Amino acid sequence: MKNVYLLGATGSIGEQTIDIIQEFPEEFNLIAISGYSSLEKIIEIGSKFNLQLIAVKDEADASVIKAVFPDAKIVFGPSGLSDLAVYNKDDKEGILINALVGMVGLKPTIDAIKIDRDILLANKETLVVGGHLIKELLKIHPVKLYPIDSEHNAIWQIIQGEDTNTIKQLIITASGGPFRDLTRDKLKNVTLDEALNHPNWSMGKKITIDSATMMNKGFEIIEAAYLFDIDIDRIKPIIQEDSIIHSMVEYIDNSIVAQMATPDMKLPIIYAMFYPKRVDSVIEPLDFNKISNINFKEVDYKRYPLLQLAIECYKKGGSNRTVLNAANEAAVSLFLNQKISFLDIESIVKSAVDNHKTVIDPSLEEIYEIDQLTKDSIFKRYNK
Ligand code: NAD
Ligand code: MG
C-alpha cells in the first residue's frame, strides 16, 4: 500500500487520479490533497477518504474546510503546497503526484525532491521553468521522477530496456489543436468557446488553450529535453491528428517504435502509479477495425510561432523560459477572461521574451521574482 500526496486534486488530472485510487483501494491510500478553486470538490473528496492534510487557497477557505474536517491538518497558500509535498517526510514509500497547473508547482516539487520523495509529474510548467534546478537536484537525491504527460509517458514506455545512447531522435506527436485546419488569417476571429473545444482530449482550460496555440508542444519539447537528457534538436514534433500514436522513438538502426492507445489520460497516470507493473486496463482498447488510417502532417512553425519561440527560449537558456512561461500564463488567463483575442496571446508572449534581459542560471528566488514581474506588467497593461 502506497500513500499518495496529491497536488491539484480538484483538476482534470487530479480527478482522474482519484478515480484510479478508488479503483485500486488495496494499492493506494490518499493521505493529502490540495485544491485551489472548488471547496465543494474538496469537501466531496474529503468525505470519501480519510485525509490527514488539506491545502486550500487562503485563510478564509481554510476555516471553512476546518469546520467540515476538524481532525485534518488544514494549510493554505503557496506554503501550504510545500507543506503537502513534504508531509510525513519519513514516509519513503509515499508518492507525490503533482497535478497543479502553472509554475506554482515548481517549489513543492523541489521540496519533495529534497526529502527524497518520488514524484509523478503532470505539471509540465515545473520543468519548463525550473528544469535546470531539478536536473541538478536529481544528481544528489535518489528520487524517481515519472512523467504523466501522455507523450513523455509514451517515450518512457518505449525506452524500457533500451540503451538510451542508441536513440537517434524522439518524435513527439501533436493533435494540432482545435484550429489545425484554419489559416492564420482565420485565427483573428476565433472565440473562447472554439478554443476550448479540443478535438481529442478533455483537459483543464489552460492546457486546452496551450494546445490551440501549440505552446503546449513547445513546453513538451522542453520537458522531454530535461526528462530524457537529450539535445533539443533531436526532439521533433509531428502532427498526428487522432492522438492514437502518443509518441515515437527512432533508434540509430532507423527502427521507429511507437506507443499507441485510445487517448485517455488514465493510461499514463496508471502506468506511472504502478510502474514497473502493468495492470488490467481501465481504458477502452484501440479497435483497429474502426481506424481506417493513421495520418501524419509536418508541423508548420510559421503557423505556430509559440512552438518556435519555446525552442528558441530553451536554446537561449537562463531566465528566458521563466519569462516565456510567465507571459503565457498571464496571456492565457486574460484570454480565458475575455480581455484579449486569441492572437494577442502570441504577441504578448513574444514581446515579453523580446524585451527580457536574460539572467543566466536563475535561482528559485530569481525565477519567482521574474515570474511575478512579468505577470504584473502584463496584467497592469491589459486587465482593465
Ligand atoms: P486543471 O486546471 O484542471 O487543474 C489544476 C489544478 O491546480 C486544480 O486542482 C486547481 O485548483 C489547482 N491550481 C490552479 N491554480 C493554482 C494555484 N495558483 N495554486 C494552487 N493550486 C492551483 O489542470 P489539468 O488539466 O489537470 O492540468 C494539470 C497539469 O497537468 C498541467 O500542468 C497540465 O499541463 C498537465 N497535463 C494535463 C493533461 C490533461 O489531460 N488535463 C495532460 C497532460 C498534462
Ligand atoms: Mg501532452
Tab-separated table of C-alpha atoms and ligand atoms in Angstrom:
chain	number	residue	atom	x	y	z
A	1	MET	CA	0.000	0.000	0.000
A	2	LYS	CA	1.437	3.347	-1.102
A	3	ASN	CA	0.463	6.667	0.422
A	4	VAL	CA	-0.455	9.328	-2.123
A	5	TYR	CA	0.090	13.053	-1.614
A	6	LEU	CA	-1.872	14.768	-4.378
A	7	LEU	CA	-1.355	18.360	-5.516
A	8	GLY	CA	-4.178	19.704	-7.691
A	9	ALA	CA	-6.783	17.127	-6.665
A	10	THR	CA	-9.688	19.198	-7.975
A	11	GLY	CA	-8.388	19.483	-11.559
A	12	SER	CA	-8.709	17.245	-14.587
A	13	ILE	CA	-5.611	15.086	-13.866
A	14	GLY	CA	-6.325	15.217	-10.113
A	15	GLU	CA	-9.865	13.896	-10.518
A	16	GLN	CA	-8.737	11.083	-12.813
A	17	THR	CA	-6.039	10.166	-10.283
A	18	ILE	CA	-8.669	9.966	-7.567
A	19	ASP	CA	-10.820	7.687	-9.764
A	20	ILE	CA	-7.823	5.357	-10.108
A	21	ILE	CA	-7.171	5.393	-6.350
A	22	GLN	CA	-10.824	4.435	-5.835
A	23	GLU	CA	-10.487	1.601	-8.336
A	24	PHE	CA	-7.424	0.233	-6.523
A	25	PRO	CA	-8.166	0.740	-2.811
A	26	GLU	CA	-5.781	-2.069	-1.808
A	27	GLU	CA	-2.847	-0.378	-3.536
A	28	PHE	CA	-3.135	3.323	-2.737
A	29	ASN	CA	-4.087	5.395	0.266
A	30	LEU	CA	-4.913	9.060	-0.368
A	31	ILE	CA	-3.399	10.998	2.540
A	32	ALA	CA	-3.292	14.640	1.451
A	33	ILE	CA	-4.813	16.833	-1.250
A	34	SER	CA	-4.683	20.396	-2.454
A	35	GLY	CA	-7.438	22.292	-4.248
A	36	TYR	CA	-7.480	25.940	-5.192
A	37	SER	CA	-10.849	26.787	-6.596
A	38	SER	CA	-13.687	24.461	-5.684
A	39	LEU	CA	-14.478	23.991	-1.997
A	40	GLU	CA	-17.380	21.700	-2.981
A	41	LYS	CA	-14.986	19.323	-4.734
A	42	ILE	CA	-12.587	19.385	-1.780
A	43	ILE	CA	-15.430	18.528	0.590
A	44	GLU	CA	-16.606	15.757	-1.728
A	45	ILE	CA	-13.119	14.188	-1.875
A	46	GLY	CA	-12.692	14.630	1.887
A	47	SER	CA	-15.942	12.761	2.536
A	48	LYS	CA	-14.682	9.725	0.585
A	49	PHE	CA	-11.162	9.473	2.054
A	50	ASN	CA	-9.647	9.756	5.471
A	51	LEU	CA	-7.471	12.781	4.662
A	52	GLN	CA	-4.754	13.875	7.075
A	53	LEU	CA	-3.909	17.159	5.317
A	54	ILE	CA	-5.827	19.505	3.040
A	55	ALA	CA	-4.204	22.504	1.323
A	56	VAL	CA	-6.500	25.313	0.167
A	57	LYS	CA	-6.180	28.764	-1.384
A	58	ASP	CA	-6.359	31.132	1.589
A	59	GLU	CA	-7.163	31.544	5.262
A	60	ALA	CA	-10.895	32.069	4.637
A	61	ASP	CA	-11.166	28.766	2.725
A	62	ALA	CA	-9.073	27.086	5.416
A	63	SER	CA	-11.590	27.981	8.126
A	64	VAL	CA	-14.499	26.656	6.023
A	65	ILE	CA	-12.680	23.351	5.443
A	66	LYS	CA	-11.520	23.111	9.088
A	67	ALA	CA	-15.149	23.269	10.221
A	68	VAL	CA	-16.030	20.309	7.954
A	69	PHE	CA	-12.900	18.237	8.693
A	70	PRO	CA	-11.830	19.164	12.250
A	71	ASP	CA	-9.382	16.235	12.517
A	72	ALA	CA	-7.381	17.083	9.387
A	73	LYS	CA	-4.462	19.492	9.245
A	74	ILE	CA	-5.541	22.429	7.071
A	75	VAL	CA	-2.918	24.601	5.372
A	76	PHE	CA	-3.202	27.338	2.775
A	77	GLY	CA	-1.418	29.477	0.187
A	78	PRO	CA	1.822	28.581	-1.646
A	79	SER	CA	3.448	27.432	1.628
A	80	GLY	CA	0.544	25.002	2.076
A	81	LEU	CA	1.506	23.300	-1.193
A	82	SER	CA	5.019	22.816	0.190
A	83	ASP	CA	3.595	21.518	3.496
A	84	LEU	CA	1.703	18.914	1.482
A	85	ALA	CA	4.743	17.950	-0.608
A	86	VAL	CA	6.837	17.158	2.492
A	87	TYR	CA	4.059	15.910	4.786
A	88	ASN	CA	5.109	12.722	6.677
A	89	LYS	CA	8.652	13.307	5.451
A	90	ASP	CA	9.847	9.923	6.711
A	91	ASP	CA	7.299	8.094	4.548
A	92	LYS	CA	9.815	6.867	1.954
A	93	GLU	CA	7.280	4.715	0.069
A	94	GLY	CA	4.817	7.567	-0.404
A	95	ILE	CA	4.480	9.346	-3.751
A	96	LEU	CA	3.796	12.959	-4.590
A	97	ILE	CA	1.532	13.388	-7.604
A	98	ASN	CA	1.869	16.913	-8.941
A	99	ALA	CA	-1.255	17.776	-10.953
A	100	LEU	CA	-1.098	21.535	-10.370
A	101	VAL	CA	-1.308	23.861	-13.329
A	102	GLY	CA	1.319	26.584	-13.742
A	103	MET	CA	4.745	27.305	-12.282
A	104	VAL	CA	3.251	27.345	-8.784
A	105	GLY	CA	4.113	23.629	-8.913
A	106	LEU	CA	7.875	24.213	-9.036
A	107	LYS	CA	8.621	24.938	-5.359
A	108	PRO	CA	6.660	21.964	-3.929
A	109	THR	CA	8.374	19.669	-6.472
A	110	ILE	CA	11.775	20.883	-5.294
A	111	ASP	CA	10.724	20.482	-1.657
A	112	ALA	CA	9.653	16.878	-2.278
A	113	ILE	CA	12.936	16.050	-4.053
A	114	LYS	CA	14.838	17.419	-1.057
A	115	ILE	CA	13.147	14.873	1.250
A	116	ASP	CA	13.811	12.090	-1.313
A	117	ARG	CA	10.141	11.600	-2.184
A	118	ASP	CA	9.297	10.043	-5.553
A	119	ILE	CA	7.233	12.260	-7.842
A	120	LEU	CA	4.726	11.634	-10.609
A	121	LEU	CA	4.708	14.817	-12.641
A	122	ALA	CA	1.827	16.100	-14.747
A	123	ASN	CA	2.750	19.731	-14.041
A	124	LYS	CA	4.976	20.389	-17.067
A	125	GLU	CA	5.481	24.088	-16.240
A	126	THR	CA	7.734	22.896	-13.392
A	127	LEU	CA	10.265	21.531	-15.896
A	128	VAL	CA	9.801	24.363	-18.389
A	129	VAL	CA	10.713	26.940	-15.767
A	130	GLY	CA	12.916	25.033	-13.333
A	131	GLY	CA	14.265	22.099	-15.354
A	132	HIS	CA	17.874	23.158	-14.717
A	133	LEU	CA	17.307	23.220	-10.934
A	134	ILE	CA	15.501	19.866	-10.893
A	135	LYS	CA	18.231	18.251	-13.008
A	136	GLU	CA	20.912	19.320	-10.529
A	137	LEU	CA	18.886	18.152	-7.514
A	138	LEU	CA	18.249	14.749	-9.070
A	139	LYS	CA	22.011	14.218	-9.243
A	140	ILE	CA	22.220	14.241	-5.455
A	141	HIS	CA	18.803	12.871	-4.417
A	142	PRO	CA	17.788	9.282	-5.204
A	143	VAL	CA	14.352	10.351	-6.417
A	144	LYS	CA	12.300	8.846	-9.222
A	145	LEU	CA	10.582	11.426	-11.397
A	146	TYR	CA	7.935	9.780	-13.562
A	147	PRO	CA	6.148	11.661	-16.346
A	148	ILE	CA	2.347	11.662	-16.565
A	149	ASP	CA	2.185	13.778	-19.730
A	150	SER	CA	0.987	11.305	-22.401
A	151	GLU	CA	3.826	11.922	-24.892
A	152	HIS	CA	6.562	11.579	-22.270
A	153	ASN	CA	4.865	8.621	-20.684
A	154	ALA	CA	4.794	7.023	-24.158
A	155	ILE	CA	8.521	7.643	-24.672
A	156	TRP	CA	9.249	6.279	-21.204
A	157	GLN	CA	7.301	3.110	-22.072
A	158	ILE	CA	9.128	2.789	-25.398
A	159	ILE	CA	12.667	3.085	-23.985
A	160	GLN	CA	12.211	0.371	-21.360
A	161	GLY	CA	15.177	-1.989	-21.570
A	162	GLU	CA	16.851	0.018	-24.353
A	163	ASP	CA	20.287	1.614	-24.305
A	164	THR	CA	19.352	5.305	-24.407
A	165	ASN	CA	22.658	6.048	-26.188
A	166	THR	CA	21.140	4.365	-29.244
A	167	ILE	CA	18.282	6.878	-29.514
A	168	LYS	CA	18.515	8.892	-32.732
A	169	GLN	CA	15.527	11.117	-32.117
A	170	LEU	CA	12.308	11.490	-30.153
A	171	ILE	CA	9.219	12.122	-32.272
A	172	ILE	CA	6.551	13.865	-30.247
A	173	THR	CA	3.071	13.723	-31.685
A	174	ALA	CA	0.647	16.641	-31.615
A	175	SER	CA	-3.041	16.755	-32.435
A	176	GLY	CA	-2.679	20.267	-33.865
A	177	GLY	CA	-5.452	21.503	-31.571
A	178	PRO	CA	-8.896	22.809	-32.472
A	179	PHE	CA	-7.617	25.284	-35.094
A	180	ARG	CA	-5.360	22.976	-37.087
A	181	ASP	CA	-7.444	23.447	-40.256
A	182	LEU	CA	-7.669	27.246	-40.043
A	183	THR	CA	-5.339	29.681	-41.800
A	184	ARG	CA	-3.628	32.304	-39.638
A	185	ASP	CA	-5.957	34.879	-41.081
A	186	LYS	CA	-8.975	32.976	-39.783
A	187	LEU	CA	-7.418	32.830	-36.293
A	188	LYS	CA	-8.148	36.542	-35.840
A	189	ASN	CA	-11.788	35.906	-35.122
A	190	VAL	CA	-11.821	32.638	-33.182
A	191	THR	CA	-13.816	32.630	-29.944
A	192	LEU	CA	-13.034	31.357	-26.463
A	193	ASP	CA	-15.584	28.544	-26.812
A	194	GLU	CA	-13.994	27.414	-30.070
A	195	ALA	CA	-10.541	27.462	-28.482
A	196	LEU	CA	-11.784	25.383	-25.555
A	197	ASN	CA	-13.231	22.733	-27.842
A	198	HIS	CA	-10.285	20.331	-28.188
A	199	PRO	CA	-10.886	17.609	-30.791
A	200	ASN	CA	-9.388	14.653	-28.861
A	201	TRP	CA	-8.800	15.410	-25.182
A	202	SER	CA	-10.891	16.769	-22.340
A	203	MET	CA	-8.453	18.722	-20.159
A	204	GLY	CA	-8.164	21.769	-17.908
A	205	LYS	CA	-8.750	25.131	-19.593
A	206	LYS	CA	-5.163	26.387	-19.544
A	207	ILE	CA	-3.629	23.370	-21.267
A	208	THR	CA	-6.512	23.350	-23.772
A	209	ILE	CA	-5.624	26.904	-24.838
A	210	ASP	CA	-1.910	25.971	-24.855
A	211	SER	CA	-2.829	23.152	-27.242
A	212	ALA	CA	-4.619	25.589	-29.565
A	213	THR	CA	-1.535	27.855	-29.744
A	214	MET	CA	0.804	24.823	-29.690
A	215	MET	CA	2.667	26.438	-26.808
A	216	ASN	CA	1.872	23.104	-25.184
A	217	LYS	CA	4.010	21.270	-27.754
A	218	GLY	CA	6.839	23.755	-27.212
A	219	PHE	CA	6.614	23.110	-23.458
A	220	GLU	CA	6.584	19.362	-24.091
A	221	ILE	CA	9.747	19.534	-26.189
A	222	ILE	CA	11.495	21.356	-23.327
A	223	GLU	CA	10.008	18.839	-20.866
A	224	ALA	CA	11.382	15.951	-22.966
A	225	ALA	CA	14.832	17.556	-23.222
A	226	TYR	CA	15.068	17.576	-19.414
A	227	LEU	CA	13.369	14.244	-18.718
A	228	PHE	CA	15.347	12.240	-21.253
A	229	ASP	CA	18.507	14.365	-21.196
A	230	ILE	CA	18.583	14.727	-24.957
A	231	ASP	CA	19.640	17.563	-27.250
A	232	ILE	CA	16.586	19.625	-28.206
A	233	ASP	CA	17.430	19.417	-31.925
A	234	ARG	CA	16.845	15.677	-31.684
A	235	ILE	CA	13.248	16.137	-30.500
A	236	LYS	CA	10.821	16.575	-33.394
A	237	PRO	CA	7.118	17.357	-33.229
A	238	ILE	CA	4.765	15.868	-35.809
A	239	ILE	CA	1.023	16.282	-36.280
A	240	GLN	CA	-0.920	13.060	-35.750
A	241	GLU	CA	-4.473	14.284	-35.768
A	242	ASP	CA	-6.259	11.454	-33.965
A	243	SER	CA	-3.864	11.239	-30.976
A	244	ILE	CA	-3.641	7.478	-31.394
A	245	ILE	CA	0.152	7.438	-31.506
A	246	HIS	CA	1.276	9.184	-28.328
A	247	SER	CA	4.915	9.494	-29.412
A	248	MET	CA	7.723	7.567	-31.077
A	249	VAL	CA	11.406	6.894	-30.637
A	250	GLU	CA	13.743	6.429	-33.575
A	251	TYR	CA	16.885	4.415	-32.846
A	252	ILE	CA	20.249	4.511	-34.644
A	253	ASP	CA	19.304	1.432	-36.694
A	254	ASN	CA	16.401	3.520	-38.116
A	255	SER	CA	13.841	1.410	-36.304
A	256	ILE	CA	10.963	3.553	-35.070
A	257	VAL	CA	8.936	2.348	-32.084
A	258	ALA	CA	5.543	3.927	-31.376
A	259	GLN	CA	3.239	3.743	-28.366
A	260	MET	CA	-0.459	3.645	-29.236
A	261	ALA	CA	-3.620	3.689	-27.192
A	262	THR	CA	-7.035	5.309	-27.036
A	263	PRO	CA	-6.478	8.927	-25.987
A	264	ASP	CA	-7.254	8.668	-22.274
A	265	MET	CA	-5.016	10.224	-19.590
A	266	LYS	CA	-5.870	7.419	-17.186
A	267	LEU	CA	-3.374	5.214	-19.024
A	268	PRO	CA	-0.280	7.373	-18.401
A	269	ILE	CA	-1.406	8.069	-14.830
A	270	ILE	CA	-1.922	4.376	-14.086
A	271	TYR	CA	1.326	3.332	-15.802
A	272	ALA	CA	3.270	5.774	-13.615
A	273	MET	CA	1.389	4.804	-10.436
A	274	PHE	CA	2.041	1.082	-10.867
A	275	TYR	CA	5.426	1.192	-12.604
A	276	PRO	CA	7.130	-1.237	-13.265
A	277	LYS	CA	3.970	-3.382	-13.082
A	278	ARG	CA	1.268	-3.297	-15.772
A	279	VAL	CA	-2.308	-3.774	-14.596
A	280	ASP	CA	-5.622	-4.659	-16.243
A	281	SER	CA	-6.874	-1.858	-18.404
A	282	VAL	CA	-9.241	0.781	-17.148
A	283	ILE	CA	-9.396	2.428	-20.587
A	284	GLU	CA	-11.096	1.450	-23.845
A	285	PRO	CA	-8.878	-0.738	-26.033
A	286	LEU	CA	-7.956	0.512	-29.506
A	287	ASP	CA	-10.074	-1.134	-32.178
A	288	PHE	CA	-8.137	-1.284	-35.448
A	289	ASN	CA	-11.302	-2.270	-37.312
A	290	LYS	CA	-12.593	1.238	-36.631
A	291	ILE	CA	-9.390	3.042	-37.645
A	292	SER	CA	-9.195	3.461	-41.404
A	293	ASN	CA	-5.822	5.228	-41.418
A	294	ILE	CA	-3.301	6.956	-39.201
A	295	ASN	CA	-2.007	10.077	-40.879
A	296	PHE	CA	0.857	12.471	-40.227
A	297	LYS	CA	1.436	16.088	-41.132
A	298	GLU	CA	4.605	18.120	-40.880
A	299	VAL	CA	4.462	20.949	-38.343
A	300	ASP	CA	4.467	24.396	-39.918
A	301	TYR	CA	6.428	26.537	-37.453
A	302	LYS	CA	5.157	29.763	-39.042
A	303	ARG	CA	1.630	28.627	-38.342
A	304	TYR	CA	2.511	28.065	-34.662
A	305	PRO	CA	5.053	30.777	-33.691
A	306	LEU	CA	4.886	29.959	-29.957
A	307	LEU	CA	6.195	26.470	-30.636
A	308	GLN	CA	9.207	28.003	-32.389
A	309	LEU	CA	9.627	30.593	-29.618
A	310	ALA	CA	9.673	27.902	-26.907
A	311	ILE	CA	12.522	26.096	-28.662
A	312	GLU	CA	14.427	29.378	-29.061
A	313	CYS	CA	13.959	30.214	-25.364
A	314	TYR	CA	15.344	26.824	-24.374
A	315	LYS	CA	18.365	27.376	-26.619
A	316	LYS	CA	18.954	30.905	-25.314
A	317	GLY	CA	18.842	29.421	-21.818
A	318	GLY	CA	18.763	31.255	-18.490
A	319	SER	CA	15.606	33.052	-17.482
A	320	ASN	CA	14.061	33.084	-20.979
A	321	ARG	CA	11.975	30.020	-20.154
A	322	THR	CA	10.714	31.766	-16.993
A	323	VAL	CA	9.525	34.766	-18.983
A	324	LEU	CA	8.073	32.614	-21.737
A	325	ASN	CA	6.010	30.682	-19.220
A	326	ALA	CA	5.032	33.672	-17.071
A	327	ALA	CA	3.870	35.707	-20.069
A	328	ASN	CA	1.965	32.714	-21.373
A	329	GLU	CA	0.240	32.092	-18.022
A	330	ALA	CA	-0.775	35.762	-17.872
A	331	ALA	CA	-1.909	35.931	-21.510
A	332	VAL	CA	-3.913	32.702	-21.327
A	333	SER	CA	-5.611	33.905	-18.173
A	334	LEU	CA	-6.501	37.199	-19.924
A	335	PHE	CA	-7.864	35.263	-22.899
A	336	LEU	CA	-9.915	32.998	-20.609
A	337	ASN	CA	-11.351	36.147	-19.013
A	338	GLN	CA	-12.098	37.500	-22.489
A	339	LYS	CA	-9.850	40.545	-22.094
A	340	ILE	CA	-7.766	39.819	-25.200
A	341	SER	CA	-8.147	37.999	-28.508
A	342	PHE	CA	-6.633	34.613	-29.344
A	343	LEU	CA	-3.785	36.042	-31.429
A	344	ASP	CA	-2.962	38.545	-28.665
A	345	ILE	CA	-1.651	35.570	-26.660
A	346	GLU	CA	1.155	35.159	-29.190
A	347	SER	CA	2.048	38.832	-29.420
A	348	ILE	CA	2.053	39.314	-25.627
A	349	VAL	CA	4.336	36.314	-25.073
A	350	LYS	CA	6.653	37.250	-27.925
A	351	SER	CA	7.013	40.846	-26.780
A	352	ALA	CA	7.731	39.769	-23.163
A	353	VAL	CA	10.501	37.447	-24.362
A	354	ASP	CA	11.915	40.040	-26.805
A	355	ASN	CA	12.146	42.661	-24.058
A	356	HIS	CA	13.698	40.401	-21.454
A	357	LYS	CA	17.300	40.709	-20.324
A	358	THR	CA	18.484	37.179	-19.655
A	359	VAL	CA	19.553	36.152	-16.175
A	360	ILE	CA	21.940	33.220	-16.527
A	361	ASP	CA	21.126	30.130	-14.460
A	362	PRO	CA	18.362	31.771	-12.375
A	363	SER	CA	17.908	30.584	-8.775
A	364	LEU	CA	14.473	29.618	-7.437
A	365	GLU	CA	14.152	33.075	-5.856
A	366	GLU	CA	15.084	34.805	-9.124
A	367	ILE	CA	12.596	32.633	-11.023
A	368	TYR	CA	9.748	33.608	-8.691
A	369	GLU	CA	10.769	37.264	-8.880
A	370	ILE	CA	10.964	37.347	-12.710
A	371	ASP	CA	7.709	35.403	-12.927
A	372	GLN	CA	5.907	37.941	-10.738
A	373	LEU	CA	7.347	40.991	-12.510
A	374	THR	CA	6.447	39.594	-15.933
A	375	LYS	CA	2.885	38.744	-14.921
A	376	ASP	CA	2.358	42.046	-13.082
A	377	SER	CA	3.413	44.134	-16.062
A	378	ILE	CA	1.115	42.216	-18.447
A	379	PHE	CA	-1.872	42.305	-16.100
A	380	LYS	CA	-1.324	46.021	-15.436
A	381	ARG	CA	-1.456	46.735	-19.155
A	382	TYR	CA	-4.387	44.540	-20.218
A	383	ASN	CA	-6.526	43.855	-17.161
A	384	LYS	CA	-8.808	46.863	-17.376
B	1	NAD	P1	-6.745	21.897	-14.158
B	1	NAD	O1	-6.866	23.339	-14.417
B	1	NAD	O2	-7.903	21.021	-14.490
B	1	NAD	O3	-6.376	21.650	-12.615
B	1	NAD	C1	-5.333	22.343	-11.996
B	1	NAD	C2	-5.295	22.109	-10.500
B	1	NAD	O4	-4.374	23.074	-9.940
B	1	NAD	C3	-6.620	22.320	-9.778
B	1	NAD	O5	-6.701	21.444	-8.683
B	1	NAD	C4	-6.510	23.773	-9.275
B	1	NAD	O6	-7.324	24.002	-8.131
B	1	NAD	C5	-5.041	23.867	-8.957
B	1	NAD	N1	-4.495	25.238	-9.036
B	1	NAD	C6	-4.648	26.104	-10.068
B	1	NAD	N2	-4.001	27.262	-9.787
B	1	NAD	C7	-3.449	27.114	-8.563
B	1	NAD	C8	-2.665	27.957	-7.721
B	1	NAD	N3	-2.315	29.198	-8.082
B	1	NAD	N4	-2.259	27.487	-6.519
B	1	NAD	C9	-2.592	26.233	-6.137
B	1	NAD	N5	-3.336	25.393	-6.889
B	1	NAD	C10	-3.748	25.824	-8.084
B	1	NAD	O7	-5.432	21.398	-14.916
B	1	NAD	P2	-5.140	19.967	-15.570
B	1	NAD	O8	-5.676	19.922	-16.935
B	1	NAD	O9	-5.480	18.881	-14.601
B	1	NAD	O10	-3.548	20.043	-15.734
B	1	NAD	C11	-2.664	19.915	-14.634
B	1	NAD	C12	-1.236	19.827	-15.166
B	1	NAD	O11	-1.102	18.630	-15.929
B	1	NAD	C13	-0.861	20.972	-16.111
B	1	NAD	O12	0.477	21.315	-15.937
B	1	NAD	C14	-1.067	20.387	-17.491
B	1	NAD	O13	-0.250	20.983	-18.471
B	1	NAD	C15	-0.661	18.938	-17.251
B	1	NAD	N6	-1.304	17.956	-18.159
B	1	NAD	C16	-2.649	17.849	-18.183
B	1	NAD	C17	-3.269	16.933	-19.049
B	1	NAD	C18	-4.763	16.762	-19.052
B	1	NAD	O14	-5.255	15.866	-19.753
B	1	NAD	N7	-5.537	17.517	-18.318
B	1	NAD	C19	-2.473	16.164	-19.900
B	1	NAD	C20	-1.098	16.302	-19.851
B	1	NAD	C21	-0.508	17.202	-18.962
B	2	MG	MG	0.873	16.041	-23.541
